[in-house]
Amino acid sequence: TPPPLPTAQQRRLRIREEWTQLRTLWKRAFTSKLRNVGNLALTLVVPPGLAAIIGWALYFTKDESGSYDFASAFHIPTYIFISLLVSMFLALVSSVDDIIRDRVLLSRERNLAVRLPFYILAKLSSLALFCAIQCALFILVGNSILEVKGMFFPYWFFMFITAMSGLS
């Protein structure tokens, strides 16, 4: 005979337990990221620093007057390409650091029947939040130095998508 189907109350209880597990895993991943001072510095200090260095290096012109003008800036595609590389690199560094730190924790949680998809979703979503912040900081500094106006959200979107592929 087939096993009995779960009742509506049992399904609601299971969904509630799974939601609680996912929420707990996300809170732990987020607070773990905040407690790691080196990783937090990587998140908040390195992107604006790299943007300043890249923006300063690309801030030149062939104009005889020597003044910078965005309309004559032929290096904007280079800036976009380097920005995408930076977002990929920062996401890879961030995710590798978390994977190495959580190796012992993950092996312990396997004994507690923590569902692996919930663990991965919580880790990926918390890291995605920090990557979104990194991309925003990078673009704010880089675009202000290179005088790129009105392109924050398109640049941020493509940097964030690239960072998410690096996280994955």
Coordinates of C-alpha atoms in Angstrom, one line a residue:
T1 CA 0.0 0.0 0.0
P2 CA 1.3 3.5 -0.7
P3 CA 2.3 5.7 2.3
P4 CA -0.4 8.0 3.5
L5 CA -0.4 11.5 2.1
P6 CA 0.5 14.3 4.5
T7 CA -2.3 16.3 5.8
A8 CA -2.5 20.1 5.2
Q9 CA -1.4 20.8 8.8
Q10 CA 1.7 18.6 8.3
R11 CA 2.5 20.3 5.1
R12 CA 2.2 23.7 6.8
L13 CA 4.4 22.6 9.6
R14 CA 7.0 21.3 7.2
I15 CA 7.1 24.5 5.2
R16 CA 7.4 26.5 8.4
E17 CA 10.3 24.4 9.6
E18 CA 12.0 24.7 6.3
W19 CA 11.5 28.5 6.3
T20 CA 12.9 28.7 9.8
Q21 CA 16.0 26.6 8.7
L22 CA 16.6 28.8 5.7
R23 CA 16.2 32.0 7.7
T24 CA 18.6 30.7 10.4
L25 CA 21.2 29.8 7.8
W26 CA 20.9 33.2 6.1
K27 CA 21.3 35.0 9.4
R28 CA 24.3 33.0 10.3
A29 CA 25.9 33.5 6.9
F30 CA 25.3 37.3 7.1
T31 CA 26.6 37.7 10.6
S32 CA 29.6 35.5 9.8
K33 CA 30.4 37.8 7.0
L34 CA 30.0 40.9 9.2
R35 CA 32.2 39.5 12.0
N36 CA 35.1 38.8 9.7
V37 CA 36.9 42.1 9.8
G38 CA 39.3 41.3 6.9
N39 CA 36.5 40.2 4.7
L40 CA 34.5 43.3 5.6
A41 CA 37.4 45.5 4.7
L42 CA 37.7 43.7 1.4
T43 CA 34.0 44.4 0.9
L44 CA 34.0 48.1 1.8
V45 CA 37.5 49.5 1.2
V46 CA 39.0 47.6 -1.8
P47 CA 36.3 48.4 -4.4
P48 CA 36.4 52.2 -4.0
G49 CA 40.2 52.0 -3.9
L50 CA 40.4 49.9 -7.1
A51 CA 37.9 52.3 -8.7
A52 CA 40.0 55.3 -7.8
I53 CA 43.2 53.7 -9.2
I54 CA 41.5 52.6 -12.4
G55 CA 39.7 55.9 -12.8
W56 CA 42.9 57.9 -12.3
A57 CA 44.8 55.7 -14.7
L58 CA 42.2 56.1 -17.4
Y59 CA 41.7 59.8 -16.8
F60 CA 43.7 61.2 -19.6
T61 CA 43.0 62.8 -23.0
K62 CA 44.7 63.4 -26.4
D63 CA 43.2 66.9 -26.5
E64 CA 45.7 69.7 -27.0
S65 CA 44.2 71.7 -24.2
G66 CA 44.8 68.8 -21.7
S67 CA 41.4 69.0 -20.2
Y68 CA 39.3 65.9 -19.7
D69 CA 36.1 65.6 -21.6
F70 CA 33.8 62.5 -21.4
A71 CA 32.8 62.9 -25.1
S72 CA 36.4 62.5 -26.2
A73 CA 37.3 59.7 -23.7
F74 CA 38.1 56.8 -25.9
H75 CA 38.9 54.5 -23.0
I76 CA 35.4 54.0 -21.6
P77 CA 35.1 50.5 -23.1
T78 CA 38.4 49.7 -21.3
Y79 CA 36.9 51.0 -18.1
I80 CA 33.8 48.8 -18.5
F81 CA 35.9 45.7 -19.2
I82 CA 38.2 46.3 -16.2
S83 CA 35.1 46.9 -14.0
L84 CA 33.7 43.5 -15.0
L85 CA 37.0 41.9 -14.3
V86 CA 37.2 43.5 -10.9
S87 CA 33.7 42.4 -10.0
M88 CA 34.5 38.8 -11.0
F89 CA 37.7 38.9 -9.0
L90 CA 36.1 40.4 -5.9
A91 CA 33.3 37.9 -6.0
L92 CA 35.6 34.9 -6.4
V93 CA 37.8 36.0 -3.5
S94 CA 34.8 36.5 -1.3
S95 CA 33.2 33.2 -2.1
V96 CA 36.4 31.2 -1.8
D97 CA 37.1 32.7 1.6
D98 CA 33.6 31.7 2.8
I99 CA 33.9 28.2 1.4
I100 CA 37.2 27.6 3.1
R101 CA 36.0 29.0 6.4
D102 CA 32.8 27.0 6.4
R103 CA 34.2 23.6 5.5
V104 CA 34.1 22.3 9.1
L105 CA 30.7 23.9 9.8
L106 CA 29.2 22.2 6.7
S107 CA 30.5 18.8 7.7
R108 CA 29.0 19.2 11.1
E109 CA 25.6 20.3 9.7
R110 CA 25.4 17.2 7.5
N111 CA 25.0 15.3 10.8
L112 CA 22.2 17.6 11.8
A113 CA 20.2 17.0 8.6
V114 CA 20.5 20.5 7.3
R115 CA 19.3 20.6 3.7
L116 CA 22.2 21.4 1.4
P117 CA 20.0 23.5 -1.0
F118 CA 19.0 25.8 1.9
Y119 CA 22.6 26.1 2.9
I120 CA 23.7 27.1 -0.6
L121 CA 20.8 29.5 -1.1
A122 CA 21.5 31.2 2.2
K123 CA 25.2 31.5 1.5
L124 CA 24.6 32.7 -2.1
S125 CA 22.0 35.3 -1.2
S126 CA 24.1 36.8 1.7
L127 CA 27.2 36.9 -0.5
A128 CA 25.0 38.5 -3.3
L129 CA 24.1 41.3 -0.9
F130 CA 27.7 42.1 -0.2
C131 CA 28.6 41.9 -3.9
A132 CA 25.8 44.3 -4.7
I133 CA 27.3 46.8 -2.2
Q134 CA 30.8 46.2 -3.7
C135 CA 29.6 46.9 -7.2
A136 CA 27.7 50.1 -6.1
L137 CA 30.8 51.4 -4.3
F138 CA 33.0 50.7 -7.3
I139 CA 30.7 52.4 -9.7
L140 CA 30.1 55.4 -7.5
V141 CA 33.8 56.2 -7.3
G142 CA 34.8 55.2 -10.8
N143 CA 32.0 57.0 -12.6
S144 CA 32.5 60.1 -10.5
I145 CA 36.2 60.2 -11.5
L146 CA 35.6 59.5 -15.1
E147 CA 32.5 61.8 -15.2
V148 CA 30.2 59.1 -16.4
K149 CA 26.7 60.5 -15.9
G150 CA 23.4 58.6 -15.9
M151 CA 24.8 55.1 -16.3
F152 CA 24.9 53.9 -12.7
F153 CA 22.1 51.3 -12.9
P154 CA 23.2 49.8 -16.2
Y155 CA 26.8 49.5 -15.1
W156 CA 25.7 48.2 -11.7
F157 CA 23.4 45.6 -13.3
F158 CA 26.2 44.1 -15.5
M159 CA 28.8 44.2 -12.8
F160 CA 26.3 42.5 -10.4
I161 CA 25.5 39.8 -12.9
T162 CA 29.2 39.2 -13.5
A163 CA 29.8 39.1 -9.7
M164 CA 27.0 36.5 -9.3
S165 CA 28.6 34.3 -11.9
G166 CA 31.8 34.6 -9.9
L167 CA 30.0 33.7 -6.7
S168 CA 28.4 30.7 -8.3

